[in-house]
Amino acid sequence: TFVLLEIDESPIKDENGIVVGIAGAARDVTMRKKAEQALRASDEKYRLIMASMKDAVYITSKERRIEYTNPRMIEKIGRDAIGEYCYKAIFENDTQCAWCILDQVQHGKCVEFEFENPKDSRFYTVINTPVFNTDGTISKLGIIRDITDQRKIELMLRQSQKMEAIGTLAGGVAHEFNNILAIILGNAELAIGGVPEWNPAKNFLEEIRKASLRAKNIVRQILSFARKMPPVYKPLEIGAVVKEALRLIRATIPANIEIHQRIRCDSEVILSNPTEINQIIMNLCSNAVHAMEEGTGILEIHLEVVFLDNLSVARYEDLTTGKYVKLTVKDTGSGIDPAIIDRIFDPYFTTKNVDKGLGMGLAVVFGIVKEHEGAIKVMSEIGKGAAVEILFPVAEVQSEEKVGQSDHLPTGTECILFVDDEESLVELAQKLLERLGYKVEAKTNPAEALRLFQEKSDKFDLVITDMAMPVMTGDRLLKEITKIKPNIPIILCTGHSDRIDGVKAKEMGFAICAMKPLEHASLAGIVRAALDKAKE
């Protein structure tokens, strides 16, 4: 143990002025020296903390002059602005900021707020706390954090929650809506079969049938967006999907934007699904419309078949020679700055305000195109618009919608038990199946259907049931029926169910899972397929 002493010495003189001794006083300053060292260490630690912060930090006096800036703040404003007014140096304002809360901090309050800086259109949160100086004055410590990216993520989360809510609502409505569509479509097909070719009513009925199929596809697309499942690629006629998407787009964009479409792709097939093609069309058209929002403009959508030879394939990345479908979306908007054109597919990159876009649209498009083993190319000139080209490889297979289609519908003489809680749908299905030659027992109450099956199980060769029904669901009915007759094929025909899809239906024991509304030909095909497979 040691102590630090501070010694004062002075000479002792006699009457002649000669030094005859020394008078001294020693004081113990150990505690003071330790306090000084601690203060220096604290000051150094404080400076290290301020220097290491990623947030911009500053301290201002009650006169709004900057007393301290950390390195991040110096980097932000481009200089050490000590002595300058904070509103001028940091926020580039000529007068006090509209959001200034210095007066509240001067009264000892801690204040946190968010604001959008009109200079850069970015969002910030500012934490303000009082600093009590030794002379009795109060300065303000401000910590500025850029939360623009956080805002984007929050908006994405809200959008995701909104889409989830829409998906839940769509799922709830889909079952009833598809039942209605099934009744409209089925009765239209029954009526078409009974009207001679010369009767004008036949054309009207055919339009009802086509409109029902369009409505069916729209419901399917909404449900596909809502489901959290990996995409399944199947042979798809892309021309029909693009035409359908353009009908939806016309209803969502301003009337001053003209749409010019040139679809020269009738029967070409790619491996894809309608949901992802719709996402591509919607995102590209949305961006094009945004580029033309200041006035009128023209939105062009072209779809054509191209063959890439050794020379032309060099224009695109990761493609080989061969046959492709080329989708082009072109606008007459402001064009894309050459300085950013290479970044437009980056996630979260956007030139829109945070409330108008999250910077994910083109990133999603890029990802979908790469999943299709295709290519995407952007061409633009400032003031003359932009064009996006997407190439999909053509699949040399037949569209699934055409596989098995024939003017001759498969028929049979077997006995079918049909169960659905919608009375009109039950009557319709009975008529359609009896027209195909089948004997049909139809019930709207699944409990009654089960009692009938218990009494006459040997009579039935096939059961068709809905999923969502009162008293007993379709999967419960399946379990009870298979206890009685284990090998009987059971078809699930549902409008929508969150609990089940094709894979789960097979795992439960259903022979086939079919989505309403079914066309007469589709119904005939799945019934015959289920019966034939059961006989193998």
Coordinates of C-alpha atoms in Angstrom, one line a residue:
T1 CA 0.0 0.0 0.0
F2 CA 1.2 3.4 -0.9
V3 CA -0.1 7.0 -0.8
L4 CA 0.5 9.9 -3.1
L5 CA 1.6 13.1 -1.3
E6 CA 1.6 16.6 -2.5
I7 CA 4.3 18.6 -0.8
D8 CA 4.6 22.4 -0.5
E9 CA 8.0 23.7 0.7
S10 CA 9.3 27.2 1.5
P11 CA 12.6 28.5 2.9
I12 CA 13.1 29.8 6.4
K13 CA 15.4 32.8 6.6
D14 CA 17.0 34.6 9.5
E15 CA 17.0 38.3 10.1
N16 CA 19.9 38.7 7.6
G17 CA 18.0 37.0 4.9
I18 CA 20.1 33.8 5.1
V19 CA 18.2 30.5 4.6
V20 CA 18.5 28.6 7.8
G21 CA 15.8 25.9 7.2
I22 CA 12.9 24.7 5.2
A23 CA 9.3 24.6 6.2
G24 CA 7.2 22.0 4.4
A25 CA 3.6 20.7 4.4
A26 CA 2.5 17.3 2.9
R27 CA -1.1 16.5 1.8
D28 CA -2.4 13.0 0.9
V29 CA -3.8 13.3 -2.7
T30 CA -4.1 9.6 -3.4
M31 CA -7.9 9.8 -3.7
R32 CA -7.8 12.8 -5.9
K33 CA -5.3 11.3 -8.3
K34 CA -7.4 8.1 -8.5
A35 CA -10.5 10.2 -9.2
E36 CA -8.6 12.0 -12.0
Q37 CA -7.5 8.8 -13.5
A38 CA -11.0 7.4 -13.3
L39 CA -12.3 10.5 -15.0
R40 CA -9.8 10.3 -17.8
A41 CA -10.7 6.6 -18.3
S42 CA -14.4 7.4 -18.2
D43 CA -13.9 10.1 -20.8
E44 CA -11.9 7.8 -23.0
K45 CA -14.5 5.1 -22.7
Y46 CA -17.3 7.6 -23.5
R47 CA -15.4 8.6 -26.6
L48 CA -14.9 5.0 -27.7
I49 CA -18.5 4.2 -27.2
M50 CA -19.6 7.2 -29.2
A51 CA -17.1 6.4 -31.9
S52 CA -18.2 2.8 -32.2
M53 CA -21.9 3.6 -32.6
K54 CA -23.4 3.0 -36.0
D55 CA -26.1 5.6 -35.3
A56 CA -25.3 9.3 -35.8
V57 CA -24.9 11.1 -32.4
Y58 CA -24.6 14.8 -31.7
I59 CA -24.9 17.1 -28.7
T60 CA -26.3 20.7 -29.0
S61 CA -26.3 23.6 -26.6
K62 CA -29.5 25.4 -25.5
E63 CA -28.7 27.8 -28.4
R64 CA -28.9 24.9 -30.8
R65 CA -25.2 25.0 -31.6
I66 CA -23.4 21.7 -32.0
E67 CA -21.0 20.8 -29.2
Y68 CA -20.1 17.3 -30.2
T69 CA -20.5 14.9 -33.2
N70 CA -19.4 11.3 -33.3
P71 CA -17.6 9.8 -36.4
R72 CA -20.9 8.5 -37.9
M73 CA -22.4 12.0 -37.7
I74 CA -19.3 13.5 -39.2
E75 CA -19.5 11.0 -42.0
K76 CA -23.2 11.8 -42.5
I77 CA -22.8 15.6 -42.8
G78 CA -19.4 15.5 -44.4
R79 CA -17.5 17.6 -41.7
D80 CA -17.0 18.2 -38.1
A81 CA -19.7 20.9 -37.5
I82 CA -18.9 21.9 -33.9
G83 CA -20.1 25.4 -33.3
E84 CA -22.7 25.4 -36.2
Y85 CA -26.4 25.4 -35.8
C86 CA -27.8 21.8 -35.7
Y87 CA -30.7 22.5 -38.0
K88 CA -28.4 24.0 -40.6
A89 CA -25.5 21.5 -40.4
I90 CA -27.5 18.2 -39.9
F91 CA -30.9 18.9 -41.6
E92 CA -29.9 21.6 -44.1
N93 CA -32.7 23.9 -42.9
D94 CA -32.4 27.6 -42.8
T95 CA -34.5 27.9 -39.7
Q96 CA -35.4 25.8 -36.7
C97 CA -36.7 22.3 -37.6
A98 CA -40.5 21.9 -37.4
W99 CA -40.1 18.8 -35.3
C100 CA -37.6 20.4 -32.8
I101 CA -38.2 19.4 -29.2
L102 CA -35.2 21.2 -27.5
D103 CA -37.6 23.1 -25.2
Q104 CA -38.9 19.8 -23.8
V105 CA -35.4 18.5 -23.3
Q106 CA -34.4 21.7 -21.5
H107 CA -37.1 20.8 -18.9
G108 CA -35.4 17.4 -18.3
K109 CA -37.7 15.3 -20.6
C110 CA -36.5 12.4 -22.7
V111 CA -38.3 12.5 -26.1
E112 CA -38.3 10.0 -29.0
F113 CA -40.0 10.6 -32.3
E114 CA -39.9 9.6 -36.0
F115 CA -39.9 11.8 -39.0
E116 CA -39.4 11.8 -42.8
N117 CA -36.7 14.0 -44.0
P118 CA -38.0 15.8 -47.1
K119 CA -34.4 16.2 -48.3
D120 CA -33.8 12.5 -48.9
S121 CA -37.3 11.0 -48.5
R122 CA -36.0 8.6 -45.8
F123 CA -37.4 7.9 -42.4
Y124 CA -35.5 8.4 -39.1
T125 CA -36.1 7.9 -35.4
V126 CA -34.5 10.4 -33.1
I127 CA -33.9 9.7 -29.4
N128 CA -33.3 13.0 -27.4
T129 CA -32.1 13.1 -23.8
P130 CA -30.9 15.9 -21.6
V131 CA -27.3 16.3 -20.7
F132 CA -26.8 18.1 -17.3
N133 CA -23.6 20.1 -17.4
T134 CA -21.5 21.1 -14.4
D135 CA -22.2 24.8 -14.9
G136 CA -26.0 24.1 -14.5
T137 CA -26.9 24.3 -18.2
I138 CA -28.6 21.6 -20.1
S139 CA -27.5 20.3 -23.5
K140 CA -29.4 17.9 -25.7
L141 CA -28.0 14.5 -26.8
G142 CA -29.5 13.3 -30.0
I143 CA -29.2 9.8 -31.5
I144 CA -30.4 9.6 -35.1
R145 CA -31.2 6.2 -36.6
D146 CA -32.2 5.5 -40.3
I147 CA -35.3 3.2 -40.1
T148 CA -36.2 3.3 -43.8
D149 CA -35.4 -0.3 -44.4
Q150 CA -37.2 -1.2 -41.2
R151 CA -40.3 0.7 -42.4
K152 CA -40.1 -1.3 -45.7
I153 CA -40.0 -4.6 -43.7
E154 CA -43.0 -3.5 -41.6
L155 CA -44.9 -2.6 -44.7
M156 CA -44.0 -6.0 -46.2
L157 CA -45.2 -7.7 -43.0
R158 CA -48.5 -5.7 -43.1
Q159 CA -48.9 -6.5 -46.7
S160 CA -48.2 -10.2 -46.0
Q161 CA -50.8 -10.1 -43.2
K162 CA -53.2 -8.4 -45.5
M163 CA -52.7 -11.1 -48.1
E164 CA -53.1 -13.8 -45.5
A165 CA -56.4 -12.2 -44.4
I166 CA -57.5 -12.0 -48.0
G167 CA -56.5 -15.6 -48.5
T168 CA -58.5 -16.7 -45.4
L169 CA -61.5 -14.7 -46.6
A170 CA -61.1 -16.2 -50.1
G171 CA -60.9 -19.7 -48.7
G172 CA -64.0 -19.2 -46.7
V173 CA -65.9 -17.8 -49.7
A174 CA -64.4 -20.2 -52.3
H175 CA -66.4 -23.2 -51.2
E176 CA -69.8 -21.5 -51.6
F177 CA -68.8 -19.6 -54.7
N178 CA -67.5 -22.7 -56.4
N179 CA -70.7 -24.5 -55.6
I180 CA -72.6 -21.7 -57.3
L181 CA -70.3 -21.8 -60.3
A182 CA -70.7 -25.6 -60.5
I183 CA -74.5 -25.2 -60.7
I184 CA -74.2 -22.5 -63.3
L185 CA -71.7 -24.4 -65.4
G186 CA -73.4 -27.8 -65.1
N187 CA -76.8 -26.5 -66.0
A188 CA -75.4 -24.5 -68.9
E189 CA -73.7 -27.7 -70.2
L190 CA -76.9 -29.7 -69.8
A191 CA -78.9 -27.0 -71.6
I192 CA -76.3 -26.9 -74.4
G193 CA -76.7 -30.6 -75.0
G194 CA -80.4 -30.2 -75.4
V195 CA -80.5 -27.2 -77.8
P196 CA -80.1 -27.7 -81.5
E197 CA -77.3 -26.0 -83.4
W198 CA -79.6 -23.6 -85.3
N199 CA -81.1 -22.2 -82.1
P200 CA -79.5 -18.8 -81.1
A201 CA -79.8 -19.8 -77.5
K202 CA -77.0 -22.3 -78.0
N203 CA -74.5 -19.4 -78.5
F204 CA -75.8 -17.6 -75.4
L205 CA -75.4 -20.7 -73.3
E206 CA -71.9 -21.2 -74.6
E207 CA -71.0 -17.7 -73.4
I208 CA -72.4 -18.6 -70.0
R209 CA -70.2 -21.7 -70.0
K210 CA -67.1 -19.7 -71.0
A211 CA -67.8 -17.0 -68.3
S212 CA -68.1 -19.7 -65.7
L213 CA -64.8 -21.2 -66.6
R214 CA -63.2 -17.7 -66.4
A215 CA -64.6 -17.2 -63.0
K216 CA -63.3 -20.6 -62.0
N217 CA -59.8 -19.7 -63.1
I218 CA -59.9 -16.4 -61.2
V219 CA -60.9 -18.1 -58.0
R220 CA -58.2 -20.6 -58.5
Q221 CA -55.6 -17.9 -59.0
I222 CA -56.7 -16.1 -55.7
L223 CA -56.5 -19.3 -53.8
S224 CA -53.1 -20.1 -55.3
F225 CA -51.7 -16.7 -54.1
A226 CA -53.0 -17.4 -50.6
R227 CA -51.5 -20.9 -50.3
K228 CA -48.0 -21.2 -48.8
M229 CA -46.8 -24.0 -51.0
P230 CA -43.9 -24.4 -53.4
P231 CA -44.9 -24.0 -57.0
V232 CA -45.7 -27.0 -59.1
Y233 CA -44.8 -26.6 -62.8
K234 CA -47.1 -28.4 -65.3
P235 CA -47.5 -28.0 -69.1
L236 CA -49.3 -24.7 -69.6
E237 CA -50.5 -22.8 -72.7
I238 CA -49.0 -19.4 -71.7
G239 CA -51.0 -17.4 -74.3
A240 CA -54.3 -18.1 -72.6
V241 CA -52.9 -17.1 -69.2
V242 CA -51.5 -13.8 -70.4
K243 CA -54.8 -12.9 -72.1
E244 CA -56.6 -13.6 -68.8
A245 CA -54.1 -11.5 -66.8
L246 CA -54.5 -8.6 -69.2
R247 CA -58.3 -8.6 -68.6
L248 CA -57.6 -8.1 -64.9
I249 CA -55.0 -5.4 -65.5
R250 CA -57.3 -3.3 -67.6
A251 CA -59.6 -3.0 -64.7
T252 CA -56.8 -1.9 -62.3
I253 CA -54.8 0.8 -64.2
P254 CA -55.8 4.4 -65.0
A255 CA -58.0 4.9 -68.1
N256 CA -55.5 7.3 -69.6
I257 CA -53.1 4.4 -70.1
E258 CA -53.7 2.6 -73.4
I259 CA -53.1 -1.2 -73.6
H260 CA -51.8 -2.6 -76.9
Q261 CA -51.5 -6.3 -76.9
R262 CA -50.1 -8.6 -79.6
I263 CA -50.5 -12.3 -78.7
R264 CA -49.0 -14.5 -81.4
C265 CA -48.7 -17.6 -79.2
D266 CA -51.7 -19.8 -79.4
S267 CA -50.8 -23.4 -78.6
E268 CA -47.2 -23.2 -77.4
V269 CA -46.7 -24.8 -74.0
I270 CA -44.2 -24.0 -71.2
L271 CA -43.6 -25.7 -67.9
S272 CA -45.1 -23.3 -65.4
N273 CA -48.3 -22.5 -63.4
P274 CA -50.8 -19.6 -63.9
T275 CA -50.0 -18.0 -60.5
E276 CA -46.4 -17.2 -61.3
I277 CA -47.1 -16.1 -64.9
N278 CA -49.7 -13.7 -63.4
Q279 CA -47.2 -12.4 -60.8
I280 CA -44.8 -11.6 -63.7
I281 CA -47.4 -9.8 -65.7
M282 CA -48.8 -7.9 -62.7
N283 CA -45.4 -6.7 -61.5
L284 CA -44.1 -5.7 -64.9
C285 CA -47.3 -3.8 -65.8
S286 CA -47.4 -2.1 -62.4
N287 CA -43.9 -0.8 -62.8
A288 CA -44.7 0.3 -66.4
V289 CA -47.8 2.2 -65.2
H290 CA -45.8 3.9 -62.4
A291 CA -43.3 5.1 -65.0
M292 CA -46.2 6.8 -66.9
E293 CA -48.1 8.2 -63.9
E294 CA -47.4 11.8 -64.8
G295 CA -49.5 11.6 -68.0
T296 CA -51.0 9.5 -70.7
G297 CA -49.0 6.6 -72.1
I298 CA -49.1 3.3 -73.9
L299 CA -48.5 -0.1 -72.3
E300 CA -47.6 -2.8 -74.8
I301 CA -47.6 -6.5 -74.1
H302 CA -46.3 -8.8 -76.8
L303 CA -46.1 -12.6 -76.8
E304 CA -44.4 -14.5 -79.6
V305 CA -42.4 -17.6 -80.4
V306 CA -38.7 -17.1 -81.3
F307 CA -35.8 -19.4 -82.2
L308 CA -32.4 -18.5 -80.8
D309 CA -29.5 -19.5 -83.0
N310 CA -25.8 -19.3 -82.1
L311 CA -25.7 -15.6 -82.8
S312 CA -29.0 -14.4 -81.1
V313 CA -28.5 -16.6 -78.0
A314 CA -25.5 -14.5 -77.1
R315 CA -27.8 -11.6 -76.1
Y316 CA -29.1 -13.5 -73.1
E317 CA -27.4 -15.1 -70.1
D318 CA -27.5 -18.8 -69.4
L319 CA -29.6 -19.8 -72.5
T320 CA -28.9 -22.4 -75.2
T321 CA -30.1 -22.4 -78.8
G322 CA -33.6 -23.5 -79.3
K323 CA -37.3 -22.5 -79.3
Y324 CA -38.6 -20.0 -76.7
V325 CA -41.7 -18.0 -75.9
K326 CA -40.8 -14.3 -75.6
L327 CA -42.9 -12.0 -73.4
T328 CA -42.3 -8.3 -73.9
V329 CA -43.7 -5.5 -71.6
K330 CA -43.0 -2.1 -73.0
D331 CA -44.0 1.4 -71.8
T332 CA -43.7 5.0 -73.0
G333 CA -42.7 6.3 -69.5
S334 CA -39.7 8.2 -68.2
G335 CA -37.2 5.4 -68.7
I336 CA -34.6 4.0 -66.4
D337 CA -31.4 5.9 -65.4
P338 CA -28.4 4.0 -66.8
A339 CA -26.7 4.4 -63.4
I340 CA -29.3 2.2 -61.7
I341 CA -30.4 -0.2 -64.5
D342 CA -28.1 -2.9 -63.2
R343 CA -29.6 -2.7 -59.7
I344 CA -33.3 -2.9 -60.5
F345 CA -33.6 -6.6 -59.8
D346 CA -31.9 -6.2 -56.4
P347 CA -34.3 -6.9 -53.4
Y348 CA -35.6 -3.7 -51.7
F349 CA -34.1 -1.5 -54.5
T350 CA -36.8 1.0 -55.5
T351 CA -37.1 4.5 -56.9
K352 CA -40.6 4.8 -55.4
N353 CA -41.5 6.4 -52.1
V354 CA -41.8 3.9 -49.3
D355 CA -45.6 4.1 -49.3
K356 CA -45.7 3.2 -53.0
G357 CA -43.3 0.3 -53.3
L358 CA -41.1 -2.0 -51.4
G359 CA -38.5 -2.8 -54.1
M360 CA -39.5 -6.5 -54.3
G361 CA -41.6 -6.7 -57.5
L362 CA -38.7 -7.0 -60.0
A363 CA -36.7 -9.2 -57.6
V364 CA -39.7 -11.6 -57.5
V365 CA -39.9 -11.5 -61.3
F366 CA -36.2 -12.3 -61.6
G367 CA -36.5 -15.2 -59.3
I368 CA -39.5 -16.7 -61.1
V369 CA -37.8 -16.4 -64.5
K370 CA -34.6 -18.1 -63.2
E371 CA -36.8 -20.9 -61.7
H372 CA -38.2 -21.4 -65.2
E373 CA -34.6 -21.6 -66.6
G374 CA -35.4 -18.6 -68.7
A375 CA -33.8 -15.2 -69.2
I376 CA -34.8 -11.6 -68.6
K377 CA -33.4 -8.5 -70.3
V378 CA -34.2 -4.8 -69.8
M379 CA -33.7 -2.0 -72.4
S380 CA -34.4 1.6 -71.7
E381 CA -33.6 5.2 -72.8
I382 CA -34.3 8.2 -70.6
G383 CA -37.5 10.0 -71.7
K384 CA -38.4 7.2 -74.2
G385 CA -39.6 4.4 -71.9
A386 CA -38.4 0.9 -71.1
A387 CA -39.0 -2.6 -72.4
V388 CA -38.5 -5.9 -70.5
E389 CA -38.0 -9.1 -72.4
I390 CA -38.5 -12.5 -70.8
L391 CA -37.8 -15.8 -72.5
F392 CA -39.3 -19.1 -71.4
P393 CA -38.2 -22.4 -73.0
V394 CA -40.9 -24.1 -75.0
A395 CA -41.9 -27.5 -73.6
E396 CA -42.5 -30.1 -76.4
V397 CA -45.4 -31.6 -74.5
Q398 CA -49.2 -31.2 -74.6
S399 CA -51.0 -29.0 -72.2
E400 CA -52.6 -30.9 -69.4
E401 CA -55.9 -29.1 -70.1
K402 CA -55.9 -30.8 -73.6
V403 CA -54.7 -34.2 -72.5
G404 CA -57.6 -36.7 -72.6
Q405 CA -60.0 -34.2 -74.2
S406 CA -62.4 -35.8 -76.7
D407 CA -65.8 -35.3 -78.2
H408 CA -66.7 -38.8 -76.9
L409 CA -67.3 -38.8 -73.1
P410 CA -66.5 -42.0 -71.2
T411 CA -69.7 -43.7 -69.9
G412 CA -70.6 -46.5 -67.6
T413 CA -73.4 -48.5 -65.9
E414 CA -72.0 -48.7 -62.4
C415 CA -73.9 -47.4 -59.3
I416 CA -72.7 -44.2 -57.7
L417 CA -73.5 -42.6 -54.3
F418 CA -73.2 -38.8 -54.5
V419 CA -73.1 -36.7 -51.3
D420 CA -73.1 -32.9 -51.1
D421 CA -75.0 -30.5 -48.8
E422 CA -76.0 -28.2 -51.8
E423 CA -79.3 -29.5 -53.0
S424 CA -79.1 -27.9 -56.4
L425 CA -75.7 -29.3 -57.0
V426 CA -76.9 -32.8 -56.0
E427 CA -79.7 -32.6 -58.5
L428 CA -77.3 -31.4 -61.2
A429 CA -74.7 -34.1 -60.6
Q430 CA -77.4 -36.8 -60.6
K431 CA -78.6 -35.6 -64.0
L432 CA -75.0 -35.3 -65.5
L433 CA -74.0 -38.8 -64.3
E434 CA -77.3 -40.4 -65.3
R435 CA -76.8 -38.9 -68.8
L436 CA -73.5 -40.8 -68.9
G437 CA -75.3 -44.0 -68.1
Y438 CA -74.6 -44.4 -64.4
K439 CA -77.2 -45.3 -61.7
V440 CA -77.0 -42.6 -59.0
E441 CA -78.2 -42.3 -55.4
A442 CA -77.8 -38.7 -54.2
K443 CA -78.0 -37.3 -50.7
T444 CA -77.6 -33.9 -49.1
N445 CA -77.1 -35.2 -45.6
P446 CA -73.9 -37.3 -45.1
A447 CA -75.4 -39.1 -42.1
E448 CA -78.3 -40.3 -44.3
A449 CA -75.8 -41.3 -47.0
L450 CA -73.9 -43.4 -44.5
R451 CA -77.0 -45.2 -43.4
L452 CA -78.0 -45.9 -47.0
F453 CA -74.5 -47.3 -47.6
Q454 CA -74.7 -49.4 -44.5
E455 CA -77.9 -50.9 -45.8
K456 CA -76.9 -51.4 -49.5
S457 CA -73.1 -51.4 -49.6
D458 CA -72.9 -54.2 -52.2
K459 CA -75.0 -52.0 -54.5
F460 CA -72.5 -49.1 -54.8
D461 CA -69.3 -49.1 -57.0
L462 CA -68.2 -45.5 -56.3
V463 CA -68.8 -42.7 -53.8
I464 CA -68.4 -39.0 -54.6
T465 CA -68.4 -36.6 -51.6
D466 CA -67.9 -33.0 -50.7
M467 CA -65.5 -32.1 -47.8
A468 CA -67.1 -29.3 -45.8
M469 CA -70.6 -30.5 -44.9
P470 CA -72.7 -30.2 -41.7
V471 CA -73.1 -33.2 -39.4
M472 CA -70.1 -35.1 -41.0
T473 CA -67.1 -34.0 -43.1
G474 CA -66.0 -35.8 -46.2
D475 CA -62.9 -37.4 -44.6
R476 CA -65.0 -38.7 -41.7
L477 CA -67.5 -40.1 -44.1
L478 CA -64.6 -41.8 -46.0
K479 CA -63.4 -43.5 -42.7
E480 CA -66.9 -44.9 -42.0
I481 CA -67.5 -46.1 -45.5
T482 CA -64.2 -47.8 -45.8
K483 CA -64.8 -49.7 -42.6
I484 CA -67.8 -51.3 -44.3
K485 CA -66.2 -51.7 -47.8
P486 CA -62.5 -51.1 -47.7
N487 CA -61.7 -51.2 -51.5
I488 CA -64.5 -48.9 -52.8
P489 CA -63.1 -45.9 -54.7
I490 CA -64.1 -42.5 -53.1
I491 CA -63.7 -39.2 -55.0
L492 CA -63.4 -36.0 -53.0
C493 CA -65.1 -33.1 -54.9
T494 CA -64.6 -29.9 -53.0
G495 CA -64.9 -26.2 -53.6
H496 CA -62.0 -25.3 -51.3
S497 CA -60.4 -26.7 -48.1
D498 CA -57.4 -25.4 -46.1
R499 CA -57.2 -28.9 -44.6
I500 CA -56.6 -30.8 -47.7
D501 CA -55.0 -30.9 -51.2
G502 CA -54.4 -33.6 -53.8
V503 CA -51.5 -35.2 -51.9
K504 CA -53.2 -35.2 -48.5
A505 CA -56.4 -36.5 -50.1
K506 CA -54.4 -39.5 -51.5
E507 CA -52.9 -40.1 -48.0
M508 CA -56.3 -40.1 -46.5
G509 CA -57.5 -42.7 -48.9
F510 CA -59.4 -40.7 -51.5
A511 CA -59.0 -42.1 -55.0
I512 CA -59.1 -38.6 -56.6
C513 CA -59.3 -35.0 -55.3
A514 CA -61.2 -32.8 -57.8
M515 CA -61.9 -29.1 -57.4
K516 CA -65.3 -27.6 -58.2
P517 CA -66.7 -26.5 -60.5
L518 CA -66.2 -29.5 -62.8
E519 CA -67.0 -29.5 -66.5
H520 CA -69.1 -32.4 -67.7
A521 CA -66.1 -33.8 -69.6
S522 CA -63.9 -33.6 -66.5
L523 CA -66.5 -35.3 -64.3
A524 CA -66.9 -38.1 -66.8
G525 CA -63.2 -38.6 -67.0
I526 CA -62.4 -38.7 -63.3
V527 CA -65.4 -41.0 -62.6
R528 CA -64.3 -43.5 -65.3
A529 CA -60.7 -43.3 -64.2
A530 CA -61.5 -44.1 -60.5
L531 CA -63.8 -47.0 -61.5
D532 CA -61.3 -48.5 -63.9
K533 CA -58.4 -48.2 -61.5
A534 CA -60.5 -50.0 -58.8
K535 CA -61.0 -52.9 -61.1
E536 CA -57.2 -53.4 -61.8

